[in-house]
mmCIF file with all atom_site columns, C-alpha atoms in Angstrom:
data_model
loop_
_atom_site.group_PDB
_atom_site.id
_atom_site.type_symbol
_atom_site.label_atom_id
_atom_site.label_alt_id
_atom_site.label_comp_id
_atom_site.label_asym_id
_atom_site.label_entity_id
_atom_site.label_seq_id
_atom_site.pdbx_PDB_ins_code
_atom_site.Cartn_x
_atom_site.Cartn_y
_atom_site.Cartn_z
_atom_site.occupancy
_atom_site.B_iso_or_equiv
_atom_site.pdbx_formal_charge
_atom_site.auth_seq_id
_atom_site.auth_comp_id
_atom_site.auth_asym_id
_atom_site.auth_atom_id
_atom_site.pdbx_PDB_model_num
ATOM 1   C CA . UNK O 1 1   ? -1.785  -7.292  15.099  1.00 0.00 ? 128 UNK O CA 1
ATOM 2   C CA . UNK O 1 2   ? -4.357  -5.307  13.336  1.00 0.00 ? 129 UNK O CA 1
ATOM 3   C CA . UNK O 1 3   ? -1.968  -5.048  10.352  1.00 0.00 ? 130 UNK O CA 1
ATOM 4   C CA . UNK O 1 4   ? -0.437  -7.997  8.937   1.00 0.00 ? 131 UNK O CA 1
ATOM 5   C CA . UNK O 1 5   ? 2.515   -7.347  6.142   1.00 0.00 ? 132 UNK O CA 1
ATOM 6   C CA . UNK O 1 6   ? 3.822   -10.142 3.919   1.00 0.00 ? 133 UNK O CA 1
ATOM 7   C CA . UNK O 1 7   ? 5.912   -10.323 0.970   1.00 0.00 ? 134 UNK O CA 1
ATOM 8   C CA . UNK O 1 8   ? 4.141   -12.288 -2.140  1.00 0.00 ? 135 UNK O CA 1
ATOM 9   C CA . UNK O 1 9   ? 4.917   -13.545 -5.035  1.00 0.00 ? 136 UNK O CA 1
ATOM 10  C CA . UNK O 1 10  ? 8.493   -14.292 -4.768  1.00 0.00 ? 137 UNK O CA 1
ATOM 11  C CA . UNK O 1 11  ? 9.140   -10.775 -3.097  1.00 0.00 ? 138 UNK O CA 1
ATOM 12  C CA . UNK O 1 12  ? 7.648   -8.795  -5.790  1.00 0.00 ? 139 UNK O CA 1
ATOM 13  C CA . UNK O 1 13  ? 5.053   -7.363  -3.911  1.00 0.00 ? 140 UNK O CA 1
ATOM 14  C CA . UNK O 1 14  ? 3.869   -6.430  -0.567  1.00 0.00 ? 141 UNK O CA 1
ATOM 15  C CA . UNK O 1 15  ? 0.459   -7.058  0.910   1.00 0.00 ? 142 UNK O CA 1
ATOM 16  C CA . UNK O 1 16  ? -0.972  -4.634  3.947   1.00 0.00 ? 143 UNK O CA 1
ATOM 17  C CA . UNK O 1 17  ? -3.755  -6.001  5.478   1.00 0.00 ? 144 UNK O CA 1
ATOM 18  C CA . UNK O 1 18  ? -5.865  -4.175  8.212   1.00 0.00 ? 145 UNK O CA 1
ATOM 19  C CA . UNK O 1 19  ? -7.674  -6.208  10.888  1.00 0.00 ? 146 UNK O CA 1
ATOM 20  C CA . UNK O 1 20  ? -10.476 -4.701  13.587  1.00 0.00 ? 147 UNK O CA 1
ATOM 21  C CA . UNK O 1 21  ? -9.852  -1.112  14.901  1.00 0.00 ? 148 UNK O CA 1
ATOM 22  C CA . UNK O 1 22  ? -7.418  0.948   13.022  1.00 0.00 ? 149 UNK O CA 1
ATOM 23  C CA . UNK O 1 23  ? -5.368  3.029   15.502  1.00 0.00 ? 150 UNK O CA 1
ATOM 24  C CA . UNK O 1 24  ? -2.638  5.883   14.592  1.00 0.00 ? 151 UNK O CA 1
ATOM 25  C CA . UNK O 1 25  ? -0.021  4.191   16.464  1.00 0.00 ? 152 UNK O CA 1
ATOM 26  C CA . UNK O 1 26  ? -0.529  0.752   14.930  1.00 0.00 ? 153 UNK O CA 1
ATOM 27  C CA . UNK O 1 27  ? -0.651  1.950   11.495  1.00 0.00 ? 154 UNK O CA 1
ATOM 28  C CA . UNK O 1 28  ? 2.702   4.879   11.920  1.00 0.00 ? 155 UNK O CA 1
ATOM 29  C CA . UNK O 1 29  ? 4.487   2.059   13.311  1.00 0.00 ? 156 UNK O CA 1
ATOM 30  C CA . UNK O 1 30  ? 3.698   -0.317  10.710  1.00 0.00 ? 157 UNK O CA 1
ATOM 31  C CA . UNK O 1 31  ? 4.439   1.710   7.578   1.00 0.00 ? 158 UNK O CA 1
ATOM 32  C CA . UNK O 1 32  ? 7.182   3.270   9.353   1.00 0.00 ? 159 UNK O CA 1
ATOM 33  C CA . UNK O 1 33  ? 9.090   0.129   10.238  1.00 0.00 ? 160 UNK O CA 1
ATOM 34  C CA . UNK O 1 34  ? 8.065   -1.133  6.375   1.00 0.00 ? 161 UNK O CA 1
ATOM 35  C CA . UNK O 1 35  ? 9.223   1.991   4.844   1.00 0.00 ? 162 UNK O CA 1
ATOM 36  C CA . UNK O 1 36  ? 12.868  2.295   6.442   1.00 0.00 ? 163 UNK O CA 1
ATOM 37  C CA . UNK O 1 37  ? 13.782  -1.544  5.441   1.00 0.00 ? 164 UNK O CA 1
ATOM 38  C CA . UNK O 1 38  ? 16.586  -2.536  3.762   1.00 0.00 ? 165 UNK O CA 1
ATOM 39  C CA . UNK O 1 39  ? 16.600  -0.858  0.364   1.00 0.00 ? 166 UNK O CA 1
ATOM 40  C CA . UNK O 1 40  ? 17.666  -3.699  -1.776  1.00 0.00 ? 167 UNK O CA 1
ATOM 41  C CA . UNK O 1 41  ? 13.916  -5.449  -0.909  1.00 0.00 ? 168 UNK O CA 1
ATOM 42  C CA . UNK O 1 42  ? 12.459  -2.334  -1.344  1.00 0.00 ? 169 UNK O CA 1
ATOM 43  C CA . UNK O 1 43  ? 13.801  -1.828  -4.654  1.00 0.00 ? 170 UNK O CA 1
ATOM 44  C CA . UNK O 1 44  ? 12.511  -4.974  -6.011  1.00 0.00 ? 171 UNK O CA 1
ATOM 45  C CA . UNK O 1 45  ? 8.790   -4.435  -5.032  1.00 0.00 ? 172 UNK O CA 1
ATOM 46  C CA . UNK O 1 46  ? 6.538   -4.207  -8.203  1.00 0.00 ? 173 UNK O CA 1
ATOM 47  C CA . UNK O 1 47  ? 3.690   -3.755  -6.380  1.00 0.00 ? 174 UNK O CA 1
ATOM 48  C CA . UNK O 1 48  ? 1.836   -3.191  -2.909  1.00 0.00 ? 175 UNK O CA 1
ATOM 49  C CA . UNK O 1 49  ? -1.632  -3.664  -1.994  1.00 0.00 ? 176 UNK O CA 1
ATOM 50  C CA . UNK O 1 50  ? -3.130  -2.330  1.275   1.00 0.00 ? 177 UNK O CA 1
ATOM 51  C CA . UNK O 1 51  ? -6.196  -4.392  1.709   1.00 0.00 ? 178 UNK O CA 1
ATOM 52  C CA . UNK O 1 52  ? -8.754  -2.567  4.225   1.00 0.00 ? 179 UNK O CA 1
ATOM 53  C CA . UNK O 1 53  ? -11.547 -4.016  3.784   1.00 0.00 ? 180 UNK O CA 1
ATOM 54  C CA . UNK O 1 54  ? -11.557 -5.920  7.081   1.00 0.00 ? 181 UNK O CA 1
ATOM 55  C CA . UNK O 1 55  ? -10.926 -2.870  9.012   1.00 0.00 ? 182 UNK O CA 1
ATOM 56  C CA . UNK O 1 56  ? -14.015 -2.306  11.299  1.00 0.00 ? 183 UNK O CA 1
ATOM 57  C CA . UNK O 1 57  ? -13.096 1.111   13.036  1.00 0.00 ? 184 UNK O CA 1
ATOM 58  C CA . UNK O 1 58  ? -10.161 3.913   12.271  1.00 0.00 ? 185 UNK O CA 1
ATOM 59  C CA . UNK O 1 59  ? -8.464  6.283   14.551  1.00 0.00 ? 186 UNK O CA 1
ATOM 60  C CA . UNK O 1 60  ? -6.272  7.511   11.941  1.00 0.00 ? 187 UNK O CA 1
ATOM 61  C CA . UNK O 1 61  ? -6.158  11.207  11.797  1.00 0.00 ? 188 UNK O CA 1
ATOM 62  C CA . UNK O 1 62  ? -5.265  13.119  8.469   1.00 0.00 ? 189 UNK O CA 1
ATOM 63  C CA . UNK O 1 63  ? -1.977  13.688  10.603  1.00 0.00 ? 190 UNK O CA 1
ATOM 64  C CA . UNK O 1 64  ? -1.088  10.049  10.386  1.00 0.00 ? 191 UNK O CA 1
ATOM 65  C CA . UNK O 1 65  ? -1.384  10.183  6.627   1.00 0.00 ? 192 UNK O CA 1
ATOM 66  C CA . UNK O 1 66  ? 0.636   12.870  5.845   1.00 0.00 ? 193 UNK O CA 1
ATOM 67  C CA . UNK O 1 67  ? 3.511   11.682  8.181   1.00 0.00 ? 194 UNK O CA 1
ATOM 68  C CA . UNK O 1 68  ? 3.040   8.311   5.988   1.00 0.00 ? 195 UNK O CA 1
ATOM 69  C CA . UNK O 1 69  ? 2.660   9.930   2.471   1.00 0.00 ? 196 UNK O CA 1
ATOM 70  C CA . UNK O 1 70  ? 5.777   12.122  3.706   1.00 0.00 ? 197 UNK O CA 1
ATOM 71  C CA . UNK O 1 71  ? 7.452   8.824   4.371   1.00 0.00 ? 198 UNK O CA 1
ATOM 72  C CA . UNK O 1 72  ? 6.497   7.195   1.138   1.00 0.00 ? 199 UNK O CA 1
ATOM 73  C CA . UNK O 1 73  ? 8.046   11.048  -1.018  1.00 0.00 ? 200 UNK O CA 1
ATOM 74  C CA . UNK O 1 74  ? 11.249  9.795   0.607   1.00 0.00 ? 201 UNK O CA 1
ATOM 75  C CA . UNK O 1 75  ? 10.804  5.710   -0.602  1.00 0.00 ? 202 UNK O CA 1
ATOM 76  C CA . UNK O 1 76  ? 9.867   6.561   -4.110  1.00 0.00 ? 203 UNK O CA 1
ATOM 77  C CA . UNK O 1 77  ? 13.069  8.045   -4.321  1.00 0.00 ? 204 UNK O CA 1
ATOM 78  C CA . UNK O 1 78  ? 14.668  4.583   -3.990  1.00 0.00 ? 205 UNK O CA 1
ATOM 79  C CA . UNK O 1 79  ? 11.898  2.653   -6.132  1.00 0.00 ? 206 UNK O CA 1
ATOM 80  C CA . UNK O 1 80  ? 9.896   5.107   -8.212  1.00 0.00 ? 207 UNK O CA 1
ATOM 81  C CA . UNK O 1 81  ? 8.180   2.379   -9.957  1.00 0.00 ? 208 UNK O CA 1
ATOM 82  C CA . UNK O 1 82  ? 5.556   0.643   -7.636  1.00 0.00 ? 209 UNK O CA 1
ATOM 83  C CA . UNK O 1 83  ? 2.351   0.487   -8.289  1.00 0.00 ? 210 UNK O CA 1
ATOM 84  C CA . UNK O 1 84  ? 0.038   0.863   -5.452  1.00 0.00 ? 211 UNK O CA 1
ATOM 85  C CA . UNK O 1 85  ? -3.886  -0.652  -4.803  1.00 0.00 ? 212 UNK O CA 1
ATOM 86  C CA . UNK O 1 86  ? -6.326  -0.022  -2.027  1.00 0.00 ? 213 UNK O CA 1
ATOM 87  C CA . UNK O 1 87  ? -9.387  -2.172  -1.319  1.00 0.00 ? 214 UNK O CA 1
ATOM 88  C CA . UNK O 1 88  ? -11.303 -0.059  0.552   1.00 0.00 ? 215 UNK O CA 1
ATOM 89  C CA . UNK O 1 89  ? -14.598 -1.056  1.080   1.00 0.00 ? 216 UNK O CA 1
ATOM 90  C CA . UNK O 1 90  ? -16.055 1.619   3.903   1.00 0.00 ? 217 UNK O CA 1
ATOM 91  C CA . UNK O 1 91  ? -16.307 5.372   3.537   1.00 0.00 ? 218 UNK O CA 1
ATOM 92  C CA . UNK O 1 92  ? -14.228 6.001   5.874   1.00 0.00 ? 219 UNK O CA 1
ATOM 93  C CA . UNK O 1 93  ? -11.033 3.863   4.456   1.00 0.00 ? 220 UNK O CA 1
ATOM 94  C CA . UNK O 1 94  ? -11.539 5.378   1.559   1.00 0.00 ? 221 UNK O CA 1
ATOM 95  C CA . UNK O 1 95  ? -11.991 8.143   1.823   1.00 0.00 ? 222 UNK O CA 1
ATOM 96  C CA . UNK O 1 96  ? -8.318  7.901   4.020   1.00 0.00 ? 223 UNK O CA 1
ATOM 97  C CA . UNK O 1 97  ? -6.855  5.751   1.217   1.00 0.00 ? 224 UNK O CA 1
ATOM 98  C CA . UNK O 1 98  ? -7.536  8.397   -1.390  1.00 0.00 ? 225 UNK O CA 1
ATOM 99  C CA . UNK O 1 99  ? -6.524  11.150  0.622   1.00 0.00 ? 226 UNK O CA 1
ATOM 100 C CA . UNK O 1 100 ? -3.401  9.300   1.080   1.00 0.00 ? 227 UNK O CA 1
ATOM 101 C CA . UNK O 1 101 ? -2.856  8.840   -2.803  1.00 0.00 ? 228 UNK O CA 1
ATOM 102 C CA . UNK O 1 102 ? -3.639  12.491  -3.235  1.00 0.00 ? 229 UNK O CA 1
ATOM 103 C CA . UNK O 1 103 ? -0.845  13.377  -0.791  1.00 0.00 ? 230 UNK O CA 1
ATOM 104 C CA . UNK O 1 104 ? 1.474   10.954  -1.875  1.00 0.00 ? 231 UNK O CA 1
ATOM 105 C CA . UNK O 1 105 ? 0.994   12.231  -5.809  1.00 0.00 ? 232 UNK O CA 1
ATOM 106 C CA . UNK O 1 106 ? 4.620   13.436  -5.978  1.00 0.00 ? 233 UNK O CA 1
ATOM 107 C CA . UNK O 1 107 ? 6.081   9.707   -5.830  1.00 0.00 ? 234 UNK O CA 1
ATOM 108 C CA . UNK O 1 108 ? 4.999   8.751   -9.297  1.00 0.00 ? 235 UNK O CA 1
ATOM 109 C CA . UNK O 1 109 ? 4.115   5.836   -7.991  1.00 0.00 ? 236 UNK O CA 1
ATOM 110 C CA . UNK O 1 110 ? 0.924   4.778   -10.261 1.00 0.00 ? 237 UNK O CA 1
ATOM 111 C CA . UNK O 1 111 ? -2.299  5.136   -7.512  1.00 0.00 ? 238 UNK O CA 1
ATOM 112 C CA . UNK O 1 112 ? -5.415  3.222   -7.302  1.00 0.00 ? 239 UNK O CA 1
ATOM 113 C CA . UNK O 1 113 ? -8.270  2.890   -4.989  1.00 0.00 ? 240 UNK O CA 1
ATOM 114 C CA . UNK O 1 114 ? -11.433 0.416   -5.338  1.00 0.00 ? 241 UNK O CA 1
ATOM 115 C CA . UNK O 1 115 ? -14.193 -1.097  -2.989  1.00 0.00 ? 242 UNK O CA 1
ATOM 116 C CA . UNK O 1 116 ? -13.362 -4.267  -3.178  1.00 0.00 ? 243 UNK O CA 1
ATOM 117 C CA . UNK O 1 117 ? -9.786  -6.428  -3.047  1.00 0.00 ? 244 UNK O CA 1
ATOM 118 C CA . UNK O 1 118 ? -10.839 -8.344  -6.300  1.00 0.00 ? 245 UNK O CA 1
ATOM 119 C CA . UNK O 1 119 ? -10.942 -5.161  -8.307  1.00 0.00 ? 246 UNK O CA 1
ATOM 120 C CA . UNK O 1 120 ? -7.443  -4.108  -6.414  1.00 0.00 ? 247 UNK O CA 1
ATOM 121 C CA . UNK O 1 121 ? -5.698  -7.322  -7.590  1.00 0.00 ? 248 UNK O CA 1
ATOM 122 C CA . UNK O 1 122 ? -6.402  -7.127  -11.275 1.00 0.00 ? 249 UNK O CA 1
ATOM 123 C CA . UNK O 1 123 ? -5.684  -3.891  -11.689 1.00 0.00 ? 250 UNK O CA 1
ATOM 124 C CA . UNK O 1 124 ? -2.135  -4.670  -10.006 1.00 0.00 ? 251 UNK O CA 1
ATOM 125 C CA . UNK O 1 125 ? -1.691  -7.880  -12.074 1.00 0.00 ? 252 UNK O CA 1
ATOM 126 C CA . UNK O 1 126 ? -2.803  -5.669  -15.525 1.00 0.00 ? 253 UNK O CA 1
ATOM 127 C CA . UNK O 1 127 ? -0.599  -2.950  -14.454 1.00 0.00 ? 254 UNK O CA 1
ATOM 128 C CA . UNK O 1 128 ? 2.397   -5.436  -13.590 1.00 0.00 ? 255 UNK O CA 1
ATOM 129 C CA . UNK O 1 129 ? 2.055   -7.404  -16.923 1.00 0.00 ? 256 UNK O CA 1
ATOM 130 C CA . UNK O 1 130 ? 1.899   -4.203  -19.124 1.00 0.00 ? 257 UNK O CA 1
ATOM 131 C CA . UNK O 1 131 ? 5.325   -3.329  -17.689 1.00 0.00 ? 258 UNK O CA 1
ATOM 132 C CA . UNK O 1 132 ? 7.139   -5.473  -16.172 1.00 0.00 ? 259 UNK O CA 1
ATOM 133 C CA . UNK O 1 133 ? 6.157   -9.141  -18.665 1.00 0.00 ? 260 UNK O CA 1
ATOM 134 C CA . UNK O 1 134 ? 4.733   -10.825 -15.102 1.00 0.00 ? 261 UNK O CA 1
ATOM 135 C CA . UNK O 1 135 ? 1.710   -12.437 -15.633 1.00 0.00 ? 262 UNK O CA 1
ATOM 136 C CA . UNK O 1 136 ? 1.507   -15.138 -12.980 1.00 0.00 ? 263 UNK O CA 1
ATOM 137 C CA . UNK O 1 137 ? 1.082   -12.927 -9.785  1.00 0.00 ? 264 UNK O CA 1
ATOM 138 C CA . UNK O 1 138 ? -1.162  -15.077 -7.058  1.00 0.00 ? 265 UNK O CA 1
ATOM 139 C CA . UNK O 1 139 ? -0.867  -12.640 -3.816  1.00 0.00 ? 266 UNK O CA 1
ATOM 140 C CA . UNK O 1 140 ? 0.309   -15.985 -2.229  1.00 0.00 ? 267 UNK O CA 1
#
């Protein structure tokens, strides 16, 4: 499956992470089936990170990720308080990962985007510690 999903740290977070080619079916699917999930694990998320940096092509279009930031308007509603990293190493992911945050502005959600993962995961754990008192977050 180009894009794995798995819960981490005891369900407080959700990792995406993109394998190969990218395609618009693979990735609507994925976010939409993660999206519509049962609320109460939705509403316990502190965090997601959508790691991209294995991603070798995309055949996303900017369709794609306005159908997914539309979808994501509608989640924040249930848990505005998620804060949300991108590794995105290649132009093209991210230059789709920012358009993505700049779509998906309205969910309050707090927005990053960096090159690498590394970068991604201390920003989450800086973010989640400032707010939330969790300081042991391993993306295990």
């Amino acid at each position: 499956m180009p894009i794995d999903i798995k819960d981490s740290d005891s369900a407080l977070g959700v990792i995406f992470t993109g394998h190969r080619i990218l395609t618009e079916n693979e990735y609507l699917d994925t976010y939409k089936k993660h999206l519509l999930q049962d609320r109460d694990k939705f509403q316990k998320y502190r965090y997601s990170l959508n790691d991209w940096t294995a991603v070798t092509e995309v055949k996303v279009s900017s369709d794609a990720i306005a159908q997914i930031a539309d979808l994501c308007r509608n989640a924040a509603k249930i848990n505005p308080d998620i804060f949300v990293a991108h590794a995105a190493n290649k132009t093209i992911t991210f230059g789709l990962s920012r358009m993505w945050g700049i779509l998906s502005e309205e969910t309050k959600w707090e927005i990053m985007v960096f090159r690498n993962r590394e970068d991604a995961e201390d920003w989450i754990r800086q973010k989640v510690k400032g707010k939330y008192g969790i300081g042991d977050l391993t993306f295990g």
